[in-house]
PDB file of C-alpha atoms and ligand atoms in Angstrom:
ATOM      1  CA  MET A   1      -1.220  22.055  -8.082  1.00 87.00           C
ATOM      2  CA  LYS A   2       0.109  19.214  -6.260  1.00 96.00           C
ATOM      3  CA  LYS A   3      -2.147  16.038  -5.339  1.00 98.00           C
ATOM      4  CA  ASN A   4      -3.212  16.016  -1.515  1.00 98.00           C
ATOM      5  CA  LEU A   5      -2.161  12.097  -0.437  1.00 98.00           C
ATOM      6  CA  ILE A   6      -2.085  10.104   2.729  1.00 99.00           C
ATOM      7  CA  LEU A   7      -0.763   7.016   3.646  1.00 99.00           C
ATOM      8  CA  ASP A   8      -1.749   4.409   5.124  1.00 99.00           C
ATOM      9  CA  VAL A   9       1.163   1.784   5.626  1.00 98.00           C
ATOM     10  CA  ASP A  10       2.342  -1.653   7.304  1.00 98.00           C
ATOM     11  CA  THR A  11       6.442  -0.851   6.271  1.00 98.00           C
ATOM     12  CA  GLY A  12       7.321  -3.247   5.342  1.00 96.00           C
ATOM     13  CA  VAL A  13       9.942  -3.079   2.637  1.00 98.00           C
ATOM     14  CA  ASP A  14       7.400  -2.486  -0.795  1.00 98.00           C
ATOM     15  CA  ASP A  15       5.996   0.186   1.793  1.00 98.00           C
ATOM     16  CA  ALA A  16       9.482   1.849   2.267  1.00 98.00           C
ATOM     17  CA  PHE A  17       9.700   2.162  -1.451  1.00 98.00           C
ATOM     18  CA  ALA A  18       6.367   4.253  -1.501  1.00 98.00           C
ATOM     19  CA  ILE A  19       7.056   6.504   1.498  1.00 98.00           C
ATOM     20  CA  LEU A  20      10.596   7.217  -0.295  1.00 98.00           C
ATOM     21  CA  PHE A  21       8.976   8.545  -3.822  1.00 98.00           C
ATOM     22  CA  ALA A  22       6.005   9.747  -2.058  1.00 98.00           C
ATOM     23  CA  ALA A  23       8.088  12.374   0.223  1.00 98.00           C
ATOM     24  CA  ARG A  24      10.305  13.087  -1.946  1.00 98.00           C
ATOM     25  CA  HIS A  25       8.235  13.413  -5.517  1.00 98.00           C
ATOM     26  CA  PRO A  26       7.747  17.160  -6.297  1.00 97.00           C
ATOM     27  CA  GLU A  27       4.085  17.265  -6.957  1.00 97.00           C
ATOM     28  CA  ILE A  28       2.873  15.337  -4.303  1.00 98.00           C
ATOM     29  CA  ASN A  29       1.662  16.789  -1.184  1.00 98.00           C
ATOM     30  CA  LEU A  30       2.074  14.347   2.266  1.00 98.00           C
ATOM     31  CA  LEU A  31      -0.651  15.082   4.386  1.00 98.00           C
ATOM     32  CA  GLY A  32       0.501  12.770   7.061  1.00 98.00           C
ATOM     33  CA  ILE A  33       1.224   8.936   7.183  1.00 99.00           C
ATOM     34  CA  THR A  34      -1.076   6.240   9.669  1.00 99.00           C
ATOM     35  CA  CYS A  35       0.564   3.063  10.500  1.00 98.00           C
ATOM     36  CA  VAL A  36      -1.548  -0.342  10.963  1.00 98.00           C
ATOM     37  CA  ASP A  37      -0.019  -3.644  11.855  1.00 98.00           C
ATOM     38  CA  GLY A  38       0.480  -5.934   8.967  1.00 98.00           C
ATOM     39  CA  ASN A  39       3.499  -7.178   7.509  1.00 98.00           C
ATOM     40  CA  THR A  40       4.608  -6.844  11.134  1.00 98.00           C
ATOM     41  CA  ASN A  41       3.433  -5.404  14.373  1.00 98.00           C
ATOM     42  CA  LEU A  42       2.521  -2.087  15.240  1.00 98.00           C
ATOM     43  CA  GLU A  43       5.481  -1.341  16.720  1.00 98.00           C
ATOM     44  CA  ASN A  44       8.195  -2.121  14.561  1.00 98.00           C
ATOM     45  CA  VAL A  45       5.298  -0.306  11.607  1.00 98.00           C
ATOM     46  CA  ILE A  46       6.037   2.954  13.410  1.00 98.00           C
ATOM     47  CA  ALA A  47       9.914   2.372  14.072  1.00 98.00           C
ATOM     48  CA  ASN A  48      10.561   1.202  10.739  1.00 98.00           C
ATOM     49  CA  THR A  49       8.086   4.373   9.026  1.00 98.00           C
ATOM     50  CA  LEU A  50       9.906   7.210  10.599  1.00 98.00           C
ATOM     51  CA  LYS A  51      13.225   5.888   9.790  1.00 98.00           C
ATOM     52  CA  THR A  52      12.228   5.650   6.577  1.00 98.00           C
ATOM     53  CA  LEU A  53      11.266   9.167   6.489  1.00 98.00           C
ATOM     54  CA  ASP A  54      14.495  10.204   7.737  1.00 98.00           C
ATOM     55  CA  ALA A  55      16.326   8.214   4.837  1.00 97.00           C
ATOM     56  CA  ALA A  56      13.848   9.959   2.502  1.00 98.00           C
ATOM     57  CA  GLY A  57      14.922  13.576   4.396  1.00 97.00           C
ATOM     58  CA  ALA A  58      11.417  14.316   5.174  1.00 98.00           C
ATOM     59  CA  GLY A  59      10.249  17.725   6.932  1.00 97.00           C
ATOM     60  CA  ASP A  60       7.589  17.415   9.475  1.00 97.00           C
ATOM     61  CA  ILE A  61       5.251  14.744   8.209  1.00 98.00           C
ATOM     62  CA  PRO A  62       2.660  13.961  11.026  1.00 98.00           C
ATOM     63  CA  VAL A  63       2.357   9.731  11.622  1.00 98.00           C
ATOM     64  CA  ALA A  64      -0.043   7.927  13.491  1.00 98.00           C
ATOM     65  CA  ARG A  65      -0.769   4.932  15.648  1.00 98.00           C
ATOM     66  CA  GLY A  66      -3.496   2.750  14.694  1.00 98.00           C
ATOM     67  CA  ALA A  67      -5.042  -0.603  14.868  1.00 98.00           C
ATOM     68  CA  THR A  68      -2.599  -3.480  16.293  1.00 98.00           C
ATOM     69  CA  ARG A  69      -4.515  -6.194  14.911  1.00 98.00           C
ATOM     70  CA  PRO A  70      -7.441  -6.755  12.821  1.00 98.00           C
ATOM     71  CA  LEU A  71     -11.137  -6.137  13.454  1.00 98.00           C
ATOM     72  CA  ILE A  72     -11.835  -9.896  13.947  1.00 98.00           C
ATOM     73  CA  ASP A  73      -9.065 -12.251  13.206  1.00 97.00           C
ATOM     74  CA  GLU A  74      -5.968 -12.977  14.866  1.00 97.00           C
ATOM     75  CA  PRO A  75      -2.842 -10.987  13.312  1.00 96.00           C
ATOM     76  CA  ARG A  76      -1.173 -13.093  10.594  1.00 96.00           C
ATOM     77  CA  TYR A  77       2.547 -11.422  10.275  1.00 97.00           C
ATOM     78  CA  ALA A  78       4.621 -11.343   7.095  1.00 95.00           C
ATOM     79  CA  GLU A  79       8.452 -11.402   8.643  1.00 93.00           C
ATOM     80  CA  PHE A  80       9.358 -14.534   6.990  1.00 92.00           C
ATOM     81  CA  VAL A  81       9.527 -12.046   3.495  1.00 92.00           C
ATOM     82  CA  HIS A  82       9.836  -8.189   5.427  1.00 94.00           C
ATOM     83  CA  GLY A  83      12.613  -9.654   8.360  1.00 94.00           C
ATOM     84  CA  SER A  84      11.911  -9.741  11.681  1.00 95.00           C
ATOM     85  CA  ASP A  85      11.335  -5.954  12.032  1.00 97.00           C
ATOM     86  CA  GLY A  86       9.765  -5.870   8.935  1.00 97.00           C
ATOM     87  CA  LEU A  87      12.569  -3.847   7.468  1.00 97.00           C
ATOM     88  CA  LEU A  88      15.116  -6.386   6.799  1.00 97.00           C
ATOM     89  CA  ASP A  89      17.187  -5.992   9.892  1.00 95.00           C
ATOM     90  CA  MET A  90      19.004  -3.330   8.606  1.00 96.00           C
ATOM     91  CA  GLY A  91      20.353  -2.139  12.254  1.00 94.00           C
ATOM     92  CA  ILE A  92      19.536   1.789  11.505  1.00 94.00           C
ATOM     93  CA  PRO A  93      19.026   3.175  14.984  1.00 95.00           C
ATOM     94  CA  PRO A  94      15.753   4.508  15.914  1.00 97.00           C
ATOM     95  CA  SER A  95      14.504   7.553  14.834  1.00 98.00           C
ATOM     96  CA  LYS A  96      14.097  10.731  16.880  1.00 98.00           C
ATOM     97  CA  ARG A  97      11.033  11.941  14.900  1.00 98.00           C
ATOM     98  CA  VAL A  98       8.049  12.161  17.524  1.00 97.00           C
ATOM     99  CA  LEU A  99       4.518  10.271  16.729  1.00 98.00           C
ATOM    100  CA  ASP A 100       1.602  12.262  16.775  1.00 98.00           C
ATOM    101  CA  PRO A 101      -0.626  12.111  19.650  1.00 98.00           C
ATOM    102  CA  ARG A 102      -3.927  11.874  17.856  1.00 98.00           C
ATOM    103  CA  PRO A 103      -5.431   8.295  16.822  1.00 98.00           C
ATOM    104  CA  ALA A 104      -4.860   7.045  12.999  1.00 98.00           C
ATOM    105  CA  VAL A 105      -8.476   7.625  12.527  1.00 98.00           C
ATOM    106  CA  GLU A 106      -8.759  11.057  14.126  1.00 98.00           C
ATOM    107  CA  LEU A 107      -5.058  12.525  12.193  1.00 98.00           C
ATOM    108  CA  ILE A 108      -6.810  11.221   8.568  1.00 99.00           C
ATOM    109  CA  ARG A 109     -10.302  13.299   9.967  1.00 98.00           C
ATOM    110  CA  ASP A 110      -8.016  16.230  10.583  1.00 98.00           C
ATOM    111  CA  LEU A 111      -5.965  16.149   7.463  1.00 98.00           C
ATOM    112  CA  ILE A 112      -9.590  15.725   5.380  1.00 98.00           C
ATOM    113  CA  GLU A 113     -10.879  18.626   6.990  1.00 98.00           C
ATOM    114  CA  GLY A 114      -8.082  20.855   7.139  1.00 98.00           C
ATOM    115  CA  ALA A 115      -6.475  20.315   3.636  1.00 98.00           C
ATOM    116  CA  ALA A 116      -6.623  22.852   0.865  1.00 95.00           C
ATOM    117  CA  GLY A 117      -8.285  20.685  -1.849  1.00 96.00           C
ATOM    118  CA  PRO A 118      -9.018  17.102  -2.671  1.00 98.00           C
ATOM    119  CA  VAL A 119      -7.811  14.764  -0.479  1.00 98.00           C
ATOM    120  CA  THR A 120      -6.606  11.072  -1.856  1.00 98.00           C
ATOM    121  CA  LEU A 121      -5.832   8.199   0.270  1.00 99.00           C
ATOM    122  CA  ILE A 122      -3.496   5.359   0.041  1.00 99.00           C
ATOM    123  CA  PRO A 123      -4.105   2.470   1.908  1.00 99.00           C
ATOM    124  CA  LEU A 124      -0.815  -0.171   1.476  1.00 99.00           C
ATOM    125  CA  ALA A 125      -1.717  -2.400   4.381  1.00 98.00           C
ATOM    126  CA  PRO A 126      -4.665  -4.435   5.672  1.00 98.00           C
ATOM    127  CA  LEU A 127      -7.806  -2.109   5.838  1.00 99.00           C
ATOM    128  CA  THR A 128      -8.435  -2.288   9.153  1.00 98.00           C
ATOM    129  CA  ASN A 129      -7.790   1.656  10.078  1.00 99.00           C
ATOM    130  CA  ILE A 130      -9.395   3.412   6.958  1.00 99.00           C
ATOM    131  CA  ALA A 131     -12.710   0.868   8.253  1.00 99.00           C
ATOM    132  CA  LEU A 132     -12.540   2.220  11.602  1.00 98.00           C
ATOM    133  CA  PHE A 133     -12.167   5.602  10.550  1.00 99.00           C
ATOM    134  CA  LEU A 134     -15.314   5.014   7.835  1.00 98.00           C
ATOM    135  CA  ARG A 135     -17.163   3.994  10.507  1.00 98.00           C
ATOM    136  CA  ALA A 136     -16.233   6.819  13.146  1.00 98.00           C
ATOM    137  CA  PHE A 137     -16.256   9.695  10.659  1.00 98.00           C
ATOM    138  CA  PRO A 138     -18.686   9.287   7.838  1.00 98.00           C
ATOM    139  CA  ASP A 139     -19.147  12.865   6.758  1.00 98.00           C
ATOM    140  CA  THR A 140     -15.606  13.585   6.296  1.00 98.00           C
ATOM    141  CA  ALA A 141     -14.951  10.422   4.457  1.00 98.00           C
ATOM    142  CA  ALA A 142     -16.942  11.432   1.776  1.00 98.00           C
ATOM    143  CA  LYS A 143     -15.178  14.289   1.170  1.00 98.00           C
ATOM    144  CA  LEU A 144     -12.423  11.829   0.042  1.00 98.00           C
ATOM    145  CA  GLU A 145     -11.703  12.433  -3.591  1.00 98.00           C
ATOM    146  CA  ARG A 146     -11.004   8.527  -4.259  1.00 98.00           C
ATOM    147  CA  ILE A 147      -9.113   5.438  -2.330  1.00 98.00           C
ATOM    148  CA  VAL A 148      -6.219   4.447  -4.113  1.00 99.00           C
ATOM    149  CA  LEU A 149      -5.535   0.980  -2.142  1.00 99.00           C
ATOM    150  CA  MET A 150      -2.626  -1.957  -2.863  1.00 98.00           C
ATOM    151  CA  GLY A 151      -5.254  -5.002  -2.226  1.00 98.00           C
ATOM    152  CA  GLY A 152      -7.148  -7.768  -4.058  1.00 98.00           C
ATOM    153  CA  SER A 153      -6.642  -9.610  -7.142  1.00 98.00           C
ATOM    154  CA  ALA A 154      -9.117 -10.253 -10.065  1.00 98.00           C
ATOM    155  CA  SER A 155      -7.132 -13.409 -10.676  1.00 97.00           C
ATOM    156  CA  ALA A 156      -4.648 -15.402  -8.462  1.00 98.00           C
ATOM    157  CA  GLY A 157      -3.885 -15.030  -4.308  1.00 98.00           C
ATOM    158  CA  ASN A 158      -0.623 -14.369  -2.556  1.00 98.00           C
ATOM    159  CA  ALA A 159      -1.316 -15.314   1.137  1.00 98.00           C
ATOM    160  CA  THR A 160      -3.881 -18.084  -0.024  1.00 98.00           C
ATOM    161  CA  ALA A 161      -4.688 -19.608  -3.478  1.00 98.00           C
ATOM    162  CA  THR A 162      -7.289 -16.722  -4.128  1.00 98.00           C
ATOM    163  CA  ALA A 163      -6.426 -14.078  -1.407  1.00 98.00           C
ATOM    164  CA  GLU A 164      -3.929 -10.903  -1.161  1.00 98.00           C
ATOM    165  CA  PHE A 165      -2.156 -10.930   2.021  1.00 98.00           C
ATOM    166  CA  ASN A 166      -3.694  -7.544   2.743  1.00 98.00           C
ATOM    167  CA  ILE A 167      -7.302  -8.387   2.105  1.00 98.00           C
ATOM    168  CA  TRP A 168      -6.845 -11.325   3.746  1.00 98.00           C
ATOM    169  CA  HIS A 169      -5.575 -10.119   6.965  1.00 98.00           C
ATOM    170  CA  ASP A 170      -8.463  -8.171   7.627  1.00 98.00           C
ATOM    171  CA  PRO A 171     -11.774  -9.295   5.346  1.00 98.00           C
ATOM    172  CA  GLU A 172     -14.327  -7.255   7.686  1.00 98.00           C
ATOM    173  CA  ALA A 173     -12.514  -4.531   7.085  1.00 98.00           C
ATOM    174  CA  ALA A 174     -11.864  -4.774   3.471  1.00 98.00           C
ATOM    175  CA  ALA A 175     -15.638  -5.603   3.064  1.00 98.00           C
ATOM    176  CA  ILE A 176     -16.652  -2.036   4.914  1.00 98.00           C
ATOM    177  CA  VAL A 177     -14.089   0.154   2.623  1.00 98.00           C
ATOM    178  CA  PHE A 178     -15.266  -1.869  -0.872  1.00 98.00           C
ATOM    179  CA  SER A 179     -19.006  -0.763   0.004  1.00 98.00           C
ATOM    180  CA  SER A 180     -18.260   3.076   1.319  1.00 98.00           C
ATOM    181  CA  GLY A 181     -19.444   4.309  -1.637  1.00 97.00           C
ATOM    182  CA  ILE A 182     -16.066   6.147  -2.106  1.00 98.00           C
ATOM    183  CA  PRO A 183     -14.522   5.563  -5.552  1.00 98.00           C
ATOM    184  CA  ILE A 184     -12.368   3.219  -5.246  1.00 98.00           C
ATOM    185  CA  THR A 185      -9.186   2.145  -7.196  1.00 98.00           C
ATOM    186  CA  MET A 186      -7.453  -0.969  -6.485  1.00 98.00           C
ATOM    187  CA  TYR A 187      -3.978  -1.953  -7.111  1.00 99.00           C
ATOM    188  CA  GLY A 188      -4.073  -5.365  -6.898  1.00 98.00           C
ATOM    189  CA  LEU A 189      -1.578  -8.467  -7.259  1.00 98.00           C
ATOM    190  CA  ASP A 190      -2.783  -8.657 -11.173  1.00 98.00           C
ATOM    191  CA  VAL A 191      -0.078  -5.634 -11.679  1.00 98.00           C
ATOM    192  CA  PHE A 192       1.818  -5.791  -8.115  1.00 98.00           C
ATOM    193  CA  THR A 193       4.940  -7.882  -9.400  1.00 97.00           C
ATOM    194  CA  ARG A 194       5.377  -6.019 -12.598  1.00 98.00           C
ATOM    195  CA  LEU A 195       7.650  -3.224 -11.101  1.00 98.00           C
ATOM    196  CA  GLN A 196      10.669  -4.994 -10.887  1.00 98.00           C
ATOM    197  CA  LEU A 197      14.310  -4.623  -9.761  1.00 98.00           C
ATOM    198  CA  THR A 198      17.417  -6.457  -9.610  1.00 97.00           C
ATOM    199  CA  HIS A 199      20.717  -6.324  -7.087  1.00 97.00           C
ATOM    200  CA  ASP A 200      22.210  -3.913 -10.192  1.00 97.00           C
ATOM    201  CA  HIS A 201      19.336  -1.492  -9.223  1.00 97.00           C
ATOM    202  CA  GLY A 202      21.032  -1.412  -5.748  1.00 97.00           C
ATOM    203  CA  THR A 203      24.503  -0.752  -7.115  1.00 97.00           C
ATOM    204  CA  GLU A 204      23.582   2.147  -9.025  1.00 96.00           C
ATOM    205  CA  LEU A 205      21.929   3.525  -5.857  1.00 97.00           C
ATOM    206  CA  LYS A 206      24.528   3.202  -3.079  1.00 96.00           C
ATOM    207  CA  SER A 207      26.895   4.522  -5.757  1.00 96.00           C
ATOM    208  CA  ARG A 208      25.135   8.105  -5.205  1.00 94.00           C
ATOM    209  CA  GLU A 209      26.310  10.252  -1.921  1.00 89.00           C
ATOM    210  CA  HIS A 210      22.391  10.863  -0.638  1.00 90.00           C
ATOM    211  CA  GLU A 211      21.399   9.227   2.144  1.00 93.00           C
ATOM    212  CA  CYS A 212      18.162   8.086   0.144  1.00 96.00           C
ATOM    213  CA  SER A 213      19.970   6.658  -2.808  1.00 96.00           C
ATOM    214  CA  GLN A 214      22.114   4.640  -0.100  1.00 96.00           C
ATOM    215  CA  PHE A 215      19.296   3.491   1.597  1.00 97.00           C
ATOM    216  CA  SER A 216      17.129   2.286  -0.859  1.00 98.00           C
ATOM    217  CA  GLY A 217      20.082   0.573  -2.645  1.00 98.00           C
ATOM    218  CA  GLU A 218      20.835  -1.332   0.437  1.00 97.00           C
ATOM    219  CA  LEU A 219      16.930  -2.013   1.078  1.00 98.00           C
ATOM    220  CA  ILE A 220      16.984  -3.480  -2.342  1.00 98.00           C
ATOM    221  CA  GLN A 221      19.939  -5.656  -2.123  1.00 98.00           C
ATOM    222  CA  ARG A 222      18.780  -7.394   0.975  1.00 97.00           C
ATOM    223  CA  PHE A 223      15.546  -7.331  -0.474  1.00 97.00           C
ATOM    224  CA  VAL A 224      16.845  -9.942  -3.467  1.00 97.00           C
ATOM    225  CA  LYS A 225      18.834 -11.659  -1.049  1.00 97.00           C
ATOM    226  CA  GLN A 226      15.959 -12.419   0.684  1.00 95.00           C
ATOM    227  CA  PHE A 227      13.734 -13.493  -2.351  1.00 93.00           C
ATOM    228  CA  THR A 228      16.762 -15.480  -3.808  1.00 95.00           C
ATOM    229  CA  ALA A 229      17.097 -17.385  -0.667  1.00 93.00           C
ATOM    230  CA  LEU A 230      12.645 -18.125  -0.498  1.00 93.00           C
ATOM    231  CA  ALA A 231      11.684 -18.092  -3.635  1.00 93.00           C
ATOM    232  CA  ASP A 232      14.810 -18.733  -6.025  1.00 93.00           C
ATOM    233  CA  GLN A 233      13.922 -15.685  -7.448  1.00 92.00           C
ATOM    234  CA  SER A 234      16.739 -12.626  -8.369  1.00 94.00           C
ATOM    235  CA  GLU A 235      14.386  -9.708  -8.921  1.00 96.00           C
ATOM    236  CA  ILE A 236      12.230  -7.964  -6.230  1.00 97.00           C
ATOM    237  CA  THR A 237       9.122  -5.527  -6.812  1.00 97.00           C
ATOM    238  CA  LEU A 238       8.469  -1.852  -5.944  1.00 98.00           C
ATOM    239  CA  GLY A 239       5.331  -3.596  -5.139  1.00 98.00           C
ATOM    240  CA  ASP A 240       3.043  -0.817  -3.186  1.00 98.00           C
ATOM    241  CA  TYR A 241       4.273   1.781  -4.925  1.00 98.00           C
ATOM    242  CA  GLY A 242       2.864   0.956  -7.549  1.00 98.00           C
ATOM    243  CA  ALA A 243      -0.460   2.300  -6.140  1.00 98.00           C
ATOM    244  CA  VAL A 244       1.236   5.790  -5.463  1.00 98.00           C
ATOM    245  CA  ALA A 245       2.493   5.967  -8.935  1.00 98.00           C
ATOM    246  CA  THR A 246      -1.594   5.612  -9.977  1.00 98.00           C
ATOM    247  CA  ALA A 247      -2.301   7.865  -7.797  1.00 98.00           C
ATOM    248  CA  ILE A 248      -0.572  10.905  -9.568  1.00 98.00           C
ATOM    249  CA  ALA A 249      -0.109   9.033 -13.046  1.00 98.00           C
ATOM    250  CA  PRO A 250      -3.140   7.334 -13.688  1.00 98.00           C
ATOM    251  CA  HIS A 251      -2.285   7.745 -17.791  1.00 98.00           C
ATOM    252  CA  LEU A 252       0.288   5.316 -16.639  1.00 98.00           C
ATOM    253  CA  VAL A 253      -1.789   2.612 -16.416  1.00 98.00           C
ATOM    254  CA  THR A 254      -4.655   0.968 -17.982  1.00 98.00           C
ATOM    255  CA  MET A 255      -8.087   0.038 -15.620  1.00 98.00           C
ATOM    256  CA  GLU A 256     -11.138  -2.135 -16.040  1.00 98.00           C
ATOM    257  CA  ARG A 257     -14.468  -1.296 -13.905  1.00 97.00           C
ATOM    258  CA  TYR A 258     -15.346  -4.455 -11.883  1.00 97.00           C
ATOM    259  CA  ARG A 259     -18.103  -5.122 -10.038  1.00 96.00           C
ATOM    260  CA  VAL A 260     -16.296  -6.624  -6.598  1.00 98.00           C
ATOM    261  CA  VAL A 261     -17.248  -8.804  -3.577  1.00 98.00           C
ATOM    262  CA  VAL A 262     -14.635  -9.176  -0.825  1.00 98.00           C
ATOM    263  CA  ASP A 263     -15.508 -12.886   0.760  1.00 98.00           C
ATOM    264  CA  THR A 264     -16.071 -12.802   4.300  1.00 98.00           C
ATOM    265  CA  THR A 265     -17.145 -16.395   4.578  1.00 98.00           C
ATOM    266  CA  PHE A 266     -14.573 -18.409   6.844  1.00 98.00           C
ATOM    267  CA  GLY A 267     -14.155 -21.288   3.951  1.00 98.00           C
ATOM    268  CA  PRO A 268     -10.802 -21.929   1.372  1.00 98.00           C
ATOM    269  CA  ASN A 269     -12.079 -18.265  -0.329  1.00 98.00           C
ATOM    270  CA  ARG A 270     -11.706 -15.787   2.662  1.00 98.00           C
ATOM    271  CA  GLY A 271     -10.484 -12.689   1.868  1.00 98.00           C
ATOM    272  CA  GLN A 272     -10.897 -13.114  -1.606  1.00 98.00           C
ATOM    273  CA  THR A 273     -11.625  -9.760  -3.809  1.00 98.00           C
ATOM    274  CA  VAL A 274     -14.171 -11.743  -6.549  1.00 98.00           C
ATOM    275  CA  CYS A 275     -13.849  -9.548  -9.217  1.00 97.00           C
ATOM    276  CA  ASP A 276     -16.510  -9.850 -11.590  1.00 95.00           C
ATOM    277  CA  ARG A 277     -15.053 -10.214 -15.365  1.00 95.00           C
ATOM    278  CA  ARG A 278     -18.327 -11.858 -17.086  1.00 93.00           C
ATOM    279  CA  THR A 279     -18.896 -10.020 -20.213  1.00 87.00           C
ATOM    280  CA  PHE A 280     -22.522 -10.885 -19.896  1.00 84.00           C
ATOM    281  CA  ALA A 281     -24.447 -11.778 -16.646  1.00 81.00           C
ATOM    282  CA  ASP A 282     -28.102 -12.423 -15.901  1.00 82.00           C
ATOM    283  CA  SER A 283     -28.295 -10.217 -12.748  1.00 78.00           C
ATOM    284  CA  ALA A 284     -32.038 -11.509 -11.863  1.00 80.00           C
ATOM    285  CA  GLN A 285     -29.856 -14.872 -11.514  1.00 88.00           C
ATOM    286  CA  ASP A 286     -26.731 -13.156  -9.592  1.00 88.00           C
ATOM    287  CA  SER A 287     -27.870 -10.544  -6.912  1.00 89.00           C
ATOM    288  CA  ILE A 288     -24.410 -10.808  -5.078  1.00 91.00           C
ATOM    289  CA  HIS A 289     -22.551  -9.317  -8.256  1.00 91.00           C
ATOM    290  CA  SER A 290     -25.434  -6.866  -9.640  1.00 89.00           C
ATOM    291  CA  ASN A 291     -25.579  -4.962  -6.175  1.00 90.00           C
ATOM    292  CA  ALA A 292     -21.562  -4.934  -5.426  1.00 94.00           C
ATOM    293  CA  PRO A 293     -19.911  -1.783  -5.797  1.00 94.00           C
ATOM    294  CA  SER A 294     -18.003  -0.664  -8.929  1.00 96.00           C
ATOM    295  CA  VAL A 295     -14.091  -0.506  -8.714  1.00 98.00           C
ATOM    296  CA  ASP A 296     -11.495   0.619 -10.936  1.00 98.00           C
ATOM    297  CA  VAL A 297      -8.957  -2.739 -11.004  1.00 98.00           C
ATOM    298  CA  VAL A 298      -5.392  -1.775 -12.801  1.00 98.00           C
ATOM    299  CA  MET A 299      -4.611  -4.599 -15.011  1.00 98.00           C
ATOM    300  CA  ASP A 300      -2.236  -3.511 -17.183  1.00 98.00           C
ATOM    301  CA  LEU A 301       0.834  -0.842 -16.593  1.00 98.00           C
ATOM    302  CA  ASP A 302       3.487   0.802 -18.123  1.00 98.00           C
ATOM    303  CA  VAL A 303       6.518  -0.758 -16.342  1.00 98.00           C
ATOM    304  CA  ASP A 304       9.412   1.072 -17.831  1.00 98.00           C
ATOM    305  CA  ALA A 305       7.945   4.753 -17.322  1.00 98.00           C
ATOM    306  CA  ILE A 306       6.412   3.991 -13.721  1.00 98.00           C
ATOM    307  CA  THR A 307       9.650   2.440 -12.901  1.00 98.00           C
ATOM    308  CA  GLU A 308      11.850   4.720 -14.288  1.00 98.00           C
ATOM    309  CA  MET A 309       9.498   8.005 -12.002  1.00 98.00           C
ATOM    310  CA  TRP A 310      10.826   5.840  -8.990  1.00 98.00           C
ATOM    311  CA  MET A 311      14.115   6.108  -9.591  1.00 97.00           C
ATOM    312  CA  ARG A 312      14.199   9.462 -10.996  1.00 97.00           C
ATOM    313  CA  THR A 313      12.591  10.403  -7.574  1.00 97.00           C
ATOM    314  CA  ILE A 314      14.928   8.549  -5.591  1.00 96.00           C
ATOM    315  CA  THR A 315      18.281  10.151  -6.919  1.00 95.00           C
ATOM    316  CA  GLN A 316      17.450  13.621  -7.773  1.00 89.00           C
TER     317      GLN A 316
HETATM  318  C1  LIG B 401       1.217  -6.591   0.407  1.00 68.86           C
HETATM  319  O1  LIG B 401       1.469  -7.327   1.221  1.00 68.86           O
HETATM  320  C2  LIG B 401       2.527  -6.604   1.811  1.00 68.86           C
HETATM  321  O2  LIG B 401       3.178  -8.156   2.191  1.00 68.86           O
HETATM  322  C3  LIG B 401       3.049  -5.987   1.107  1.00 68.86           C
HETATM  323  O3  LIG B 401       3.503  -4.643   1.753  1.00 68.86           O
HETATM  324  C4  LIG B 401       1.572  -5.795   0.442  1.00 68.86           C
HETATM  325  O4  LIG B 401       0.884  -4.178   0.611  1.00 68.86           O
HETATM  326  C5  LIG B 401       1.273  -7.752  -0.675  1.00 68.86           C
HETATM  327  O5  LIG B 401       0.268  -8.529  -1.195  1.00 68.86           O
HETATM  328 CA1  LIG B 402       1.842  -3.214   2.402  1.00 68.86          CA
END
C-alpha cells in the first residue's frame, strides 16, 4: 500500500530535493503540501514550491499558505544559503498552478480526515504551521500515524552552537509539537549532512532528457557553487530529503530513543533540542527530562542506499 504523506516546507533548496522525491516516488501518495516562512519569506516559499512541483511533473497536489512568521520571534531567513529568492535565483518563470484557498491548518485537517488510511506528517521547516494545527484541531491531530520532522540535533547546532535552524526559528512552536503526544521521529543534524552530492551528480542528471533531471542537476550545481563560495566545500547535502526517506524506508536508518526537551529560554541555548543521552539518570534529581517526551532520533543511516534511492526516483 502507498504511504500517505503531507509535507510542510520552507522551500529552500533541500526542501525542493525532498518535494521532487515525494512527488515522484511510486510508493508515496503525496496528499498535499503546506508552506511556512523559514529559509525565506512565505511568498518566495510558495512560488518555489509550485515551481518544484512543475519540475517534478506532479499532478494536482494541493498547496496551501501557512504562517508568515514564527509565534513569538521575528523571522530570520537563511537566504545567504538558499539565495535571495530561496531557490538560488534560477530565473524560472512563475508556475501557473493555483494555490489551494484553504489556510495550511485547514488543509492539513481536511487531508487527514479525508485520507483512506494512516497519514504521516513531514515538517521540513520551522514548526509554526504544525503547532497552530495541533492547537486548532487536536482531535484530528491525534489521528496522525507519526510526525517525521527535519529539525533539532543530539549533538551540535548550525544556526547557533547548540540549536538547529528549524527549531531555533520558532522554539515555542517546536516545544508544542514535541510535547504533543504524537509519535515523533527526529531527523536532525546528527545525520543531516551525511547524504552528499557533488558537481558530478549534477552533470549526470543534466545529461538526461526530462525536466526533473535537468532542474535537479542545475540546482545541485548552483548549490555546489554556493557552498564553495560560502565554506570552500565542494559537497552539498540532500538535507531535508532524508526525513522523507526515513518515513518510507525506516529500515535504512538507525534510531535511538531519547527524552527531548526544547529550550525555549532566552539564553545562549534557545532552540536547542536537549536530548538525554545518559545511560543512567537519577530521575529524582531531574524532573525536567524524566517528564519529557521520548523521541526516536535518527543517529545513523545507509548513505549509499538512501542517496541511490533519490537518484533513481529523480531519473526514472
Ligand atoms: C534546515 O534548515 C533549512 O535551511 C533547511 O531547509 C533545513 O530544513 C537545516 O537546519
Ligand atoms: Ca527546510
